[in-house]
CSV table of C-alpha atoms in Angstrom, one decimal:
chain,number,residue,atom,x,y,z
A,1,UNK,CA,-41.4,-37.7,-35.8
A,2,UNK,CA,-37.8,-36.6,-36.1
A,3,UNK,CA,-36.7,-35.1,-39.3
A,4,UNK,CA,-33.7,-37.3,-40.0
A,5,UNK,CA,-33.0,-35.7,-43.3
A,6,UNK,CA,-32.2,-32.3,-42.0
A,7,UNK,CA,-28.5,-31.2,-42.2
A,8,UNK,CA,-26.1,-32.4,-39.6
A,9,UNK,CA,-26.2,-30.2,-36.5
A,10,UNK,CA,-22.9,-28.3,-36.6
A,11,UNK,CA,-21.9,-24.6,-36.4
A,12,UNK,CA,-24.5,-22.2,-35.1
A,13,UNK,CA,-26.6,-24.9,-33.4
A,14,UNK,CA,-29.1,-23.3,-31.1
A,15,UNK,CA,-29.6,-25.7,-28.2
A,16,UNK,CA,-29.9,-24.7,-24.6
A,17,UNK,CA,-27.1,-26.1,-22.5
A,18,UNK,CA,-27.4,-27.5,-19.0
A,19,UNK,CA,-27.2,-24.7,-16.5
A,20,UNK,CA,-23.6,-24.1,-15.5
A,21,UNK,CA,-22.3,-24.6,-12.0
A,22,UNK,CA,-19.1,-23.6,-10.2
A,23,UNK,CA,-17.0,-26.6,-9.2
A,24,UNK,CA,-14.3,-26.9,-6.6
A,25,UNK,CA,-12.1,-24.7,-8.7
A,26,UNK,CA,-14.7,-22.0,-8.9
A,27,UNK,CA,-14.5,-22.0,-12.7
A,28,UNK,CA,-17.9,-21.8,-14.4
A,29,UNK,CA,-18.8,-24.9,-16.4
A,30,UNK,CA,-21.7,-25.7,-18.7
A,31,UNK,CA,-22.6,-28.4,-21.1
A,32,UNK,CA,-21.4,-27.9,-24.7
A,33,UNK,CA,-24.1,-27.4,-27.3
A,34,UNK,CA,-22.7,-30.0,-29.6
A,35,UNK,CA,-19.6,-32.1,-30.3
A,36,UNK,CA,-16.5,-30.4,-31.6
A,37,UNK,CA,-13.6,-32.3,-33.1
A,38,UNK,CA,-10.3,-30.3,-33.4
A,39,UNK,CA,-7.7,-33.0,-34.3
A,40,UNK,CA,-7.5,-36.4,-35.7
A,41,UNK,CA,-9.1,-39.1,-33.5
A,42,UNK,CA,-7.0,-40.2,-31.6
A,43,UNK,CA,-5.1,-37.0,-31.5
A,44,UNK,CA,-1.3,-36.4,-31.0
A,45,UNK,CA,-1.5,-36.0,-27.2
A,46,UNK,CA,-3.6,-39.2,-26.8
A,47,UNK,CA,-1.1,-41.1,-29.0
A,48,UNK,CA,1.8,-39.8,-26.9
A,49,UNK,CA,0.0,-40.7,-23.6
A,50,UNK,CA,-0.8,-44.2,-25.0
A,51,UNK,CA,2.9,-44.8,-25.8
A,52,UNK,CA,3.8,-43.7,-22.3
A,53,UNK,CA,1.2,-46.0,-20.6
A,54,UNK,CA,2.1,-48.9,-22.8
A,55,UNK,CA,5.6,-48.8,-21.5
A,56,UNK,CA,4.1,-49.6,-18.0
A,57,UNK,CA,1.2,-52.0,-18.8
A,58,UNK,CA,-0.8,-53.7,-21.5
A,59,UNK,CA,-2.8,-50.7,-22.7
A,60,UNK,CA,-4.1,-51.7,-26.1
A,61,UNK,CA,-7.7,-51.4,-24.9
A,62,UNK,CA,-7.3,-47.7,-24.3
A,63,UNK,CA,-9.3,-45.6,-26.9
A,64,UNK,CA,-8.9,-42.1,-25.6
A,65,UNK,CA,-7.4,-40.2,-22.6
A,66,UNK,CA,-9.8,-37.8,-21.0
A,67,UNK,CA,-9.5,-34.3,-19.5
A,68,UNK,CA,-12.0,-34.9,-16.7
A,69,UNK,CA,-11.8,-31.4,-15.5
A,70,UNK,CA,-13.5,-30.3,-18.7
A,71,UNK,CA,-16.0,-33.2,-19.2
A,72,UNK,CA,-19.5,-32.1,-18.3
A,73,UNK,CA,-23.0,-33.5,-18.5
A,74,UNK,CA,-23.3,-35.7,-21.5
A,75,UNK,CA,-20.0,-34.6,-23.1
A,76,UNK,CA,-16.6,-36.2,-22.9
A,77,UNK,CA,-13.5,-34.0,-23.6
A,78,UNK,CA,-10.3,-35.9,-24.5
A,79,UNK,CA,-6.7,-34.9,-23.9
A,80,UNK,CA,-6.5,-33.2,-27.3
A,81,UNK,CA,-9.5,-31.0,-26.6
A,82,UNK,CA,-12.0,-32.9,-28.7
A,83,UNK,CA,-15.5,-32.8,-27.4
A,84,UNK,CA,-17.7,-35.9,-27.8
A,85,UNK,CA,-21.3,-36.6,-27.1
A,86,UNK,CA,-21.0,-39.6,-24.9
A,87,UNK,CA,-23.5,-42.4,-25.6
A,88,UNK,CA,-21.3,-45.0,-23.8
A,89,UNK,CA,-20.5,-43.3,-20.5
A,90,UNK,CA,-17.6,-45.4,-19.2
A,91,UNK,CA,-19.2,-48.7,-20.2
A,92,UNK,CA,-22.6,-47.7,-18.8
A,93,UNK,CA,-21.3,-46.5,-15.4
A,94,UNK,CA,-21.9,-42.8,-15.3
A,95,UNK,CA,-25.5,-42.3,-13.9
A,96,UNK,CA,-26.1,-38.5,-14.1
A,97,UNK,CA,-23.4,-37.2,-16.4
A,98,UNK,CA,-19.9,-35.9,-15.8
A,99,UNK,CA,-19.1,-33.5,-13.0
A,100,UNK,CA,-22.7,-33.1,-11.8
A,101,UNK,CA,-22.9,-30.2,-9.4
A,102,UNK,CA,-24.6,-32.3,-6.7
A,103,UNK,CA,-21.7,-34.8,-6.8
A,104,UNK,CA,-19.0,-32.1,-6.8
A,105,UNK,CA,-20.3,-30.8,-3.5
A,106,UNK,CA,-20.9,-34.3,-2.0
A,107,UNK,CA,-17.9,-34.1,0.3
A,108,UNK,CA,-18.1,-30.5,1.3
A,109,UNK,CA,-19.6,-31.5,4.6
A,110,UNK,CA,-16.9,-32.6,7.1
A,111,UNK,CA,-18.5,-35.9,8.2
A,112,UNK,CA,-18.8,-37.0,4.6
A,113,UNK,CA,-15.2,-36.1,3.9
A,114,UNK,CA,-14.1,-38.1,7.0
A,115,UNK,CA,-16.1,-41.1,5.8
A,116,UNK,CA,-14.2,-40.9,2.5
A,117,UNK,CA,-10.7,-40.6,3.8
A,118,UNK,CA,-11.0,-43.0,6.7
A,119,UNK,CA,-12.0,-45.8,4.5
A,120,UNK,CA,-12.9,-48.6,7.0
A,121,UNK,CA,-12.8,-52.4,6.9
A,122,UNK,CA,-16.6,-52.5,6.8
A,123,UNK,CA,-16.9,-56.1,7.8
A,124,UNK,CA,-15.0,-55.4,11.1
A,125,UNK,CA,-15.1,-51.7,11.9
A,126,UNK,CA,-18.0,-50.0,10.2
A,127,UNK,CA,-19.0,-46.4,11.1
A,128,UNK,CA,-21.8,-45.9,13.6
A,129,UNK,CA,-24.0,-44.6,10.8
A,130,UNK,CA,-23.4,-47.5,8.4
A,131,UNK,CA,-26.7,-49.5,9.2
A,132,UNK,CA,-28.7,-46.3,8.8
A,133,UNK,CA,-26.8,-45.5,5.5
A,134,UNK,CA,-27.6,-48.9,4.1
A,135,UNK,CA,-31.3,-48.5,5.0
A,136,UNK,CA,-31.7,-44.9,3.7
A,137,UNK,CA,-29.7,-45.4,0.5
A,138,UNK,CA,-29.5,-48.9,-0.8
A,139,UNK,CA,-32.7,-50.3,0.8
A,140,UNK,CA,-34.7,-47.4,-0.4
A,141,UNK,CA,-34.3,-48.7,-3.9
A,142,UNK,CA,-34.1,-52.5,-3.1
A,143,UNK,CA,-35.9,-54.9,-5.3
A,144,UNK,CA,-39.3,-55.5,-3.8
A,145,UNK,CA,-39.3,-58.6,-1.6
A,146,UNK,CA,-35.5,-58.6,-0.9
A,147,UNK,CA,-34.6,-57.4,2.6
A,148,UNK,CA,-30.8,-57.9,2.7
A,149,UNK,CA,-27.9,-56.2,1.0
A,150,UNK,CA,-24.1,-56.8,0.9
A,151,UNK,CA,-21.8,-54.1,-0.5
A,152,UNK,CA,-18.8,-55.0,-2.7
A,153,UNK,CA,-16.2,-53.3,-4.8
A,154,UNK,CA,-17.2,-54.1,-8.4
A,155,UNK,CA,-19.6,-56.1,-10.5
A,156,UNK,CA,-17.3,-59.2,-10.8
A,157,UNK,CA,-16.8,-59.5,-7.0
A,158,UNK,CA,-20.6,-58.9,-6.5
A,159,UNK,CA,-21.3,-61.9,-8.7
A,160,UNK,CA,-18.5,-63.9,-7.0
A,161,UNK,CA,-19.9,-63.4,-3.6
A,162,UNK,CA,-23.5,-63.9,-4.8
A,163,UNK,CA,-22.3,-67.4,-6.0
A,164,UNK,CA,-20.7,-68.1,-2.6
A,165,UNK,CA,-23.9,-67.0,-0.8
A,166,UNK,CA,-26.0,-69.3,-3.0
A,167,UNK,CA,-23.6,-72.3,-2.5
A,168,UNK,CA,-23.7,-71.8,1.3
A,169,UNK,CA,-27.5,-71.6,1.2
A,170,UNK,CA,-27.7,-74.7,-0.9
A,171,UNK,CA,-25.5,-76.7,1.4
A,172,UNK,CA,-27.4,-75.6,4.4
A,173,UNK,CA,-30.5,-77.0,2.8
A,174,UNK,CA,-28.7,-80.3,2.2
A,175,UNK,CA,-27.8,-80.3,5.9
A,176,UNK,CA,-31.5,-79.8,6.8
A,177,UNK,CA,-30.7,-76.5,8.3
A,178,UNK,CA,-27.7,-77.5,10.5
A,179,UNK,CA,-25.0,-74.9,10.7
A,180,UNK,CA,-22.2,-76.9,12.3
A,181,UNK,CA,-19.5,-78.6,10.1
A,182,UNK,CA,-18.1,-82.0,10.5
A,183,UNK,CA,-14.4,-82.6,11.0
A,184,UNK,CA,-14.3,-84.3,7.6
A,185,UNK,CA,-15.8,-81.2,5.9
A,186,UNK,CA,-13.3,-78.9,7.6
A,187,UNK,CA,-10.3,-81.1,6.7
A,188,UNK,CA,-11.3,-81.9,3.1
A,189,UNK,CA,-12.0,-78.3,2.2
A,190,UNK,CA,-8.4,-77.5,2.9
A,191,UNK,CA,-7.4,-80.0,0.2
A,192,UNK,CA,-10.1,-78.8,-2.2
A,193,UNK,CA,-12.0,-82.1,-1.9
A,194,UNK,CA,-15.6,-83.0,-1.1
A,195,UNK,CA,-17.4,-83.0,1.1
A,196,UNK,CA,-16.0,-79.7,2.4
A,197,UNK,CA,-15.4,-78.4,-1.2
A,198,UNK,CA,-18.6,-79.9,-2.7
A,199,UNK,CA,-19.2,-80.4,-6.4
A,200,UNK,CA,-21.8,-77.7,-7.1
A,201,UNK,CA,-22.3,-75.5,-10.2
A,202,UNK,CA,-23.8,-72.2,-11.5
A,203,UNK,CA,-25.6,-72.3,-14.8
A,204,UNK,CA,-25.1,-69.4,-17.2
A,205,UNK,CA,-26.1,-68.7,-20.8
A,206,UNK,CA,-24.3,-68.5,-24.1
A,207,UNK,CA,-23.3,-64.9,-24.7
A,208,UNK,CA,-23.3,-64.1,-21.0
A,209,UNK,CA,-20.8,-61.8,-19.3
A,210,UNK,CA,-20.6,-61.8,-15.5
A,211,UNK,CA,-17.1,-60.6,-14.9
A,212,UNK,CA,-13.4,-61.5,-15.3
A,213,UNK,CA,-12.5,-62.7,-11.8
A,214,UNK,CA,-12.0,-66.4,-11.5
A,215,UNK,CA,-15.4,-67.8,-10.5
A,216,UNK,CA,-17.3,-65.2,-12.5
A,217,UNK,CA,-15.1,-66.1,-15.5
A,218,UNK,CA,-16.6,-69.6,-15.5
A,219,UNK,CA,-20.0,-68.1,-16.1
A,220,UNK,CA,-18.8,-65.6,-18.7
A,221,UNK,CA,-19.5,-66.8,-22.3
A,222,UNK,CA,-19.2,-63.7,-24.4
A,223,UNK,CA,-15.7,-63.7,-26.0
A,224,UNK,CA,-12.8,-66.2,-25.9
A,225,UNK,CA,-10.2,-63.5,-25.1
A,226,UNK,CA,-11.7,-63.1,-21.6
A,227,UNK,CA,-11.2,-66.8,-20.8
A,228,UNK,CA,-8.2,-68.1,-22.7
A,229,UNK,CA,-5.5,-69.8,-20.6
A,230,UNK,CA,-7.5,-69.7,-17.4
A,231,UNK,CA,-8.7,-73.0,-15.8
A,232,UNK,CA,-12.4,-73.1,-15.4
A,233,UNK,CA,-15.0,-74.9,-13.3
A,234,UNK,CA,-17.2,-77.6,-14.8
A,235,UNK,CA,-20.2,-75.3,-14.8
A,236,UNK,CA,-23.0,-75.7,-17.3
A,237,UNK,CA,-24.3,-73.4,-20.1
A,238,UNK,CA,-27.6,-73.1,-21.8
A,239,UNK,CA,-28.7,-71.1,-24.9
A,240,UNK,CA,-30.1,-67.7,-24.4
A,241,UNK,CA,-32.8,-66.6,-26.9
A,242,UNK,CA,-31.7,-65.1,-30.2
A,243,UNK,CA,-34.7,-63.3,-31.6
A,244,UNK,CA,-35.7,-62.2,-35.1
A,245,UNK,CA,-36.7,-58.6,-35.6
A,246,UNK,CA,-39.0,-56.7,-35.7
A,247,UNK,CA,-40.4,-58.5,-32.7
A,248,UNK,CA,-44.1,-57.9,-33.7
A,249,UNK,CA,-43.6,-59.6,-37.0
A,250,UNK,CA,-41.8,-62.7,-35.6
A,251,UNK,CA,-43.7,-63.5,-32.4
A,252,UNK,CA,-44.4,-67.1,-33.3
A,253,UNK,CA,-40.8,-67.9,-34.1
A,254,UNK,CA,-39.5,-66.0,-31.1
A,255,UNK,CA,-41.9,-67.9,-28.8
A,256,UNK,CA,-40.5,-71.1,-30.2
A,257,UNK,CA,-37.0,-69.9,-29.5
A,258,UNK,CA,-38.0,-69.2,-25.9
A,259,UNK,CA,-39.3,-72.8,-25.5
A,260,UNK,CA,-36.2,-74.2,-27.1
A,261,UNK,CA,-33.9,-72.5,-24.7
A,262,UNK,CA,-36.0,-73.2,-21.6
A,263,UNK,CA,-36.2,-76.9,-22.5
A,264,UNK,CA,-32.4,-77.0,-22.6
A,265,UNK,CA,-32.2,-75.2,-19.2
A,266,UNK,CA,-34.4,-77.9,-17.7
A,267,UNK,CA,-32.4,-80.6,-19.4
A,268,UNK,CA,-29.0,-79.2,-18.2
A,269,UNK,CA,-30.2,-78.9,-14.6
A,270,UNK,CA,-31.3,-82.5,-14.7
A,271,UNK,CA,-28.1,-83.8,-16.4
A,272,UNK,CA,-25.8,-82.0,-13.9
A,273,UNK,CA,-27.8,-83.5,-11.1
A,274,UNK,CA,-27.2,-87.0,-12.6
A,275,UNK,CA,-23.5,-86.3,-12.9
A,276,UNK,CA,-23.3,-85.4,-9.2
A,277,UNK,CA,-22.5,-81.7,-9.9
A,278,UNK,CA,-25.9,-80.2,-9.2
A,279,UNK,CA,-26.8,-76.7,-10.2
A,280,UNK,CA,-27.2,-74.5,-7.1
A,281,UNK,CA,-27.9,-71.3,-9.0
A,282,UNK,CA,-28.8,-69.8,-12.4
A,283,UNK,CA,-27.3,-66.4,-13.3
A,284,UNK,CA,-28.8,-64.4,-16.1
A,285,UNK,CA,-28.7,-60.8,-17.4
A,286,UNK,CA,-32.0,-59.1,-18.1
A,287,UNK,CA,-30.4,-58.0,-21.3
A,288,UNK,CA,-27.2,-59.7,-22.3
A,289,UNK,CA,-24.8,-56.7,-22.7
A,290,UNK,CA,-21.2,-57.6,-23.6
A,291,UNK,CA,-22.4,-60.6,-25.5
A,292,UNK,CA,-24.4,-58.6,-28.0
A,293,UNK,CA,-27.4,-56.9,-26.3
A,294,UNK,CA,-29.6,-59.9,-26.6
A,295,UNK,CA,-33.0,-59.6,-24.9
A,296,UNK,CA,-35.6,-62.1,-23.8
A,297,UNK,CA,-39.3,-61.8,-23.3
A,298,UNK,CA,-41.1,-61.5,-19.9
A,299,UNK,CA,-42.5,-64.9,-20.6
A,300,UNK,CA,-39.0,-66.4,-20.9
A,301,UNK,CA,-38.0,-65.0,-17.5
A,302,UNK,CA,-41.2,-66.1,-15.8
A,303,UNK,CA,-40.7,-69.6,-17.0
A,304,UNK,CA,-37.1,-69.6,-16.1
A,305,UNK,CA,-38.0,-68.6,-12.6
A,306,UNK,CA,-40.5,-71.4,-12.5
A,307,UNK,CA,-37.9,-74.0,-13.6
A,308,UNK,CA,-35.5,-72.7,-10.8
A,309,UNK,CA,-38.2,-73.0,-8.2
A,310,UNK,CA,-39.2,-76.5,-9.3
A,311,UNK,CA,-35.6,-77.6,-8.9
A,312,UNK,CA,-34.6,-75.8,-5.7
A,313,UNK,CA,-32.2,-73.6,-7.7
A,314,UNK,CA,-31.5,-69.9,-6.8
A,315,UNK,CA,-32.2,-67.4,-9.6
A,316,UNK,CA,-29.5,-64.7,-9.7
A,317,UNK,CA,-30.3,-61.7,-11.8
A,318,UNK,CA,-27.2,-59.8,-12.8
A,319,UNK,CA,-28.2,-56.1,-13.0
A,320,UNK,CA,-24.6,-54.7,-13.1
A,321,UNK,CA,-25.3,-52.9,-16.4
A,322,UNK,CA,-29.1,-52.7,-16.4
A,323,UNK,CA,-29.6,-51.5,-12.8
A,324,UNK,CA,-30.2,-47.9,-11.7
A,325,UNK,CA,-32.6,-46.8,-14.4
A,326,UNK,CA,-31.3,-47.0,-18.0
A,327,UNK,CA,-34.2,-49.3,-19.1
A,328,UNK,CA,-36.7,-46.9,-17.6
A,329,UNK,CA,-37.2,-48.8,-14.4
A,330,UNK,CA,-34.9,-48.9,-11.4
A,331,UNK,CA,-34.3,-52.6,-12.1
A,332,UNK,CA,-34.7,-54.1,-15.6
A,333,UNK,CA,-36.2,-57.3,-14.3
A,334,UNK,CA,-39.2,-55.2,-13.1
A,335,UNK,CA,-40.3,-55.2,-16.8
A,336,UNK,CA,-40.9,-59.0,-16.5
A,337,UNK,CA,-43.8,-59.1,-14.0
A,338,UNK,CA,-42.2,-62.0,-12.1
A,339,UNK,CA,-44.6,-63.6,-9.6
A,340,UNK,CA,-41.9,-63.3,-6.9
A,341,UNK,CA,-38.6,-61.5,-6.7
A,342,UNK,CA,-35.4,-63.1,-7.9
A,343,UNK,CA,-33.4,-64.8,-5.1
A,344,UNK,CA,-30.4,-62.5,-5.6
A,345,UNK,CA,-29.9,-59.3,-7.6
A,346,UNK,CA,-26.4,-58.1,-8.2
A,347,UNK,CA,-25.4,-54.5,-9.1
A,348,UNK,CA,-22.6,-52.1,-9.7
A,349,UNK,CA,-21.7,-49.5,-12.4
A,350,UNK,CA,-24.4,-46.8,-12.3
A,351,UNK,CA,-25.0,-47.7,-8.6
A,352,UNK,CA,-21.4,-46.6,-8.0
A,353,UNK,CA,-20.9,-49.3,-5.4
A,354,UNK,CA,-21.0,-53.0,-6.1
A,355,UNK,CA,-23.1,-55.4,-4.1
A,356,UNK,CA,-26.1,-57.7,-4.1
A,357,UNK,CA,-29.5,-57.9,-2.7
A,358,UNK,CA,-30.9,-61.1,-1.1
A,359,UNK,CA,-33.2,-62.2,1.7
A,360,UNK,CA,-31.5,-62.2,5.1
A,361,UNK,CA,-32.8,-65.7,5.7
A,362,UNK,CA,-30.2,-67.0,3.2
A,363,UNK,CA,-27.3,-65.1,4.6
A,364,UNK,CA,-24.3,-67.2,5.8
A,365,UNK,CA,-24.6,-68.4,9.4
A,366,UNK,CA,-21.0,-67.7,10.2
A,367,UNK,CA,-18.8,-64.6,10.1
A,368,UNK,CA,-16.0,-64.1,7.5
A,369,UNK,CA,-17.7,-66.3,4.9
A,370,UNK,CA,-18.7,-63.5,2.6
A,371,UNK,CA,-16.0,-61.0,3.5
A,372,UNK,CA,-13.1,-58.9,2.3
A,373,UNK,CA,-11.1,-56.0,3.7
A,374,UNK,CA,-13.3,-53.1,2.5
A,375,UNK,CA,-16.7,-54.7,1.6
A,376,UNK,CA,-17.4,-51.6,-0.5
A,377,UNK,CA,-16.8,-48.0,0.4
A,378,UNK,CA,-18.9,-45.5,2.4
A,379,UNK,CA,-17.8,-42.8,0.1
A,380,UNK,CA,-19.7,-44.5,-2.8
A,381,UNK,CA,-22.9,-44.5,-0.8
A,382,UNK,CA,-22.5,-40.8,-0.1
A,383,UNK,CA,-22.3,-40.3,-3.9
A,384,UNK,CA,-25.1,-42.7,-4.6
A,385,UNK,CA,-27.4,-40.9,-2.2
A,386,UNK,CA,-26.9,-37.8,-4.2
A,387,UNK,CA,-27.5,-39.7,-7.4
A,388,UNK,CA,-30.8,-41.2,-6.2
A,389,UNK,CA,-32.0,-37.7,-5.1
A,390,UNK,CA,-31.2,-36.3,-8.5
A,391,UNK,CA,-33.0,-39.2,-10.2
A,392,UNK,CA,-36.1,-38.6,-8.0
A,393,UNK,CA,-36.1,-34.7,-8.1
A,394,UNK,CA,-35.4,-34.4,-11.8
A,395,UNK,CA,-37.7,-37.4,-12.7
A,396,UNK,CA,-34.9,-39.0,-14.7
A,397,UNK,CA,-36.7,-42.4,-15.1
A,398,UNK,CA,-39.5,-40.5,-16.9
A,399,UNK,CA,-36.8,-38.8,-19.0
A,400,UNK,CA,-35.2,-42.1,-19.8
A,401,UNK,CA,-38.5,-43.4,-21.2
A,402,UNK,CA,-39.2,-40.2,-23.2
A,403,UNK,CA,-35.7,-40.0,-24.6
A,404,UNK,CA,-35.6,-43.7,-25.3
A,405,UNK,CA,-38.8,-43.4,-27.4
A,406,UNK,CA,-37.1,-40.6,-29.5
A,407,UNK,CA,-34.0,-42.7,-29.9
A,408,UNK,CA,-35.7,-45.9,-30.7
A,409,UNK,CA,-38.1,-44.4,-33.2
A,410,UNK,CA,-35.2,-42.6,-34.8
A,411,UNK,CA,-33.2,-45.8,-35.1
A,412,UNK,CA,-36.1,-47.5,-36.7
A,413,UNK,CA,-36.3,-44.7,-39.3
A,414,UNK,CA,-32.6,-45.2,-40.0
A,415,UNK,CA,-33.1,-48.9,-40.2
A,416,UNK,CA,-35.6,-48.2,-43.0
A,417,UNK,CA,-33.4,-45.7,-44.7
A,418,UNK,CA,-30.2,-47.8,-44.5
A,419,UNK,CA,-31.4,-51.4,-44.5
A,420,UNK,CA,-28.1,-52.7,-45.8
A,421,UNK,CA,-26.3,-51.1,-42.8
A,422,UNK,CA,-28.7,-51.1,-39.8
A,423,UNK,CA,-31.0,-53.8,-38.6
A,424,UNK,CA,-32.5,-55.4,-35.4
A,425,UNK,CA,-33.1,-52.2,-33.4
A,426,UNK,CA,-33.9,-53.3,-29.8
A,427,UNK,CA,-33.8,-52.5,-26.1
A,428,UNK,CA,-35.7,-50.7,-23.3
A,429,UNK,CA,-35.5,-47.1,-22.3
A,430,UNK,CA,-32.1,-45.7,-23.5
A,431,UNK,CA,-30.5,-49.1,-23.1
A,432,UNK,CA,-30.6,-49.7,-26.8
A,433,UNK,CA,-28.7,-51.4,-29.6
A,434,UNK,CA,-28.8,-52.1,-33.3
A,435,UNK,CA,-26.9,-54.5,-35.6
A,436,UNK,CA,-24.9,-53.9,-38.7
A,437,UNK,CA,-24.5,-56.4,-41.6
A,438,UNK,CA,-21.0,-57.6,-40.7
A,439,UNK,CA,-18.5,-57.1,-37.9
A,440,UNK,CA,-16.2,-55.1,-40.2
A,441,UNK,CA,-19.1,-52.7,-41.1
A,442,UNK,CA,-20.1,-52.4,-37.5
A,443,UNK,CA,-16.6,-51.5,-36.5
A,444,UNK,CA,-16.3,-48.9,-39.2
A,445,UNK,CA,-19.6,-47.3,-38.2
A,446,UNK,CA,-18.5,-47.1,-34.6
A,447,UNK,CA,-15.1,-45.7,-35.5
A,448,UNK,CA,-16.6,-43.1,-37.9
A,449,UNK,CA,-19.1,-42.0,-35.2
A,450,UNK,CA,-16.1,-41.3,-33.0
A,451,UNK,CA,-14.5,-39.2,-35.7
A,452,UNK,CA,-17.8,-37.3,-36.1
A,453,UNK,CA,-18.0,-36.6,-32.3
A,454,UNK,CA,-20.0,-39.4,-30.8
A,455,UNK,CA,-18.7,-42.1,-28.4
A,456,UNK,CA,-20.5,-45.4,-28.6
A,457,UNK,CA,-19.7,-49.0,-27.8
A,458,UNK,CA,-19.8,-52.3,-29.6
A,459,UNK,CA,-20.7,-55.7,-28.3
A,460,UNK,CA,-21.2,-59.2,-29.6
A,461,UNK,CA,-20.4,-59.8,-33.3
A,462,UNK,CA,-22.6,-57.2,-35.0
A,463,UNK,CA,-24.0,-54.8,-32.4
A,464,UNK,CA,-23.5,-51.1,-31.6
A,465,UNK,CA,-24.9,-50.3,-28.1
A,466,UNK,CA,-26.1,-47.1,-26.6
A,467,UNK,CA,-25.4,-46.5,-22.9
A,468,UNK,CA,-26.0,-42.8,-22.3
A,469,UNK,CA,-26.4,-41.2,-18.8
A,470,UNK,CA,-29.8,-40.8,-17.3
A,471,UNK,CA,-29.6,-37.1,-18.1
A,472,UNK,CA,-29.4,-37.8,-21.9
A,473,UNK,CA,-32.4,-35.7,-23.1
A,474,UNK,CA,-34.4,-35.5,-26.3
A,475,UNK,CA,-32.0,-32.8,-27.7
A,476,UNK,CA,-29.1,-35.2,-27.2
A,477,UNK,CA,-31.0,-38.0,-28.9
A,478,UNK,CA,-31.5,-35.7,-31.9
A,479,UNK,CA,-27.8,-34.9,-32.1
A,480,UNK,CA,-26.9,-38.6,-31.9
A,481,UNK,CA,-29.4,-39.5,-34.6
A,482,UNK,CA,-28.3,-36.7,-36.9
A,483,UNK,CA,-24.6,-37.7,-36.6
A,484,UNK,CA,-25.4,-41.4,-37.0
A,485,UNK,CA,-27.3,-40.6,-40.2
A,486,UNK,CA,-24.4,-38.5,-41.5
A,487,UNK,CA,-22.1,-41.4,-40.7
A,488,UNK,CA,-24.2,-44.0,-42.4
A,489,UNK,CA,-24.7,-41.9,-45.5
A,490,UNK,CA,-20.9,-41.6,-45.9
A,491,UNK,CA,-20.3,-45.4,-45.8
């Protein structure tokens, strides 16, 4: 058990650092032993840079400017020279820490460098090694039972093109497998009318976040600011479970919450069928992230999949945040013991490239239907290959589970010590969150953590979320917990 009452780890801390490496500059680099705050947060250089950037664009979302030459491992160094333990990692998108030596040398080999600089239009002129690269990198970690993959640029466009794939699959079923189009379909689609532009929908959940591009935005339900002023499709929404914690003390109520939500999913699918706007796909996050780190039970997901199968609806699992190991499994849905794989699994962030897995039997029958100029980036697969090798060689999924246990146990102890400030500790692996009593209190805790040298993130109304890299070890967990305790004690 962690001793959470010991003094804050500050000067003189004796913690072994990650072994240093020499990057492209030849300068030795090693992970700091602890955070170090030298100025106010944000500091004067950051404020000046923000003023400069704001003269060019809307930049009010910017928190800090980084010195990425100095960031290393689990530590983020800002423009003012302040060093932070990073438990947020670029919104959950840094898989193995900053400036990992394996990634720094990824393009030392000439063929890799040429693949990077001659960025091809992959849908038209892929490199001769592209099929092999897809098989040896992305298909090596593909969800079991899915034998196809399409690469994309980001999480939003991964979801967008997953929707398109599902709609095309659904319409092909309605045509009894025919792949030719009628003249009426081809003409009407150009005027955005049925039958060429059919009335079909994607069901998502309250609190969901699936992206900010136009189609994805109609499935995003986390915050009004994302959606205001943008026209939206008539696509349905259903409630996602909101559990009471601790889970073991509220199982009966949480089981009822599962049933309540699932009943409404089935009702919504039936109602949209009656209003001639049938649901072709259901998209769901294994853990709702931006919306507040809400989780659901394996039983919920098993029954959700059953409802989809009964109604001929595709199940799309959005693993943009949860994919590539932060929950202790390569894919979070693997915790749910589904009897068969989801129909589509989307990914991005820690996977470095965007994209989605599917079964090739459901791929569009015609070219250019799921297509854009770049269709991803070969350079990202070169980096991802290095990342996956590090995950395997350093047994990072095991590390995530071990570190996650330390973090979660420590958070539960703080929950007992500060019940007026911390509650509802939850999550899997190091993909964790806790709530505070009010939004204002939550925001103060997060801001004070930053002043004390820890970067974290907020989500939903009350939650602080942890999104560390896979190389976040037990020693980093102890530093995080010590600083969090100091922060809570001062409120």
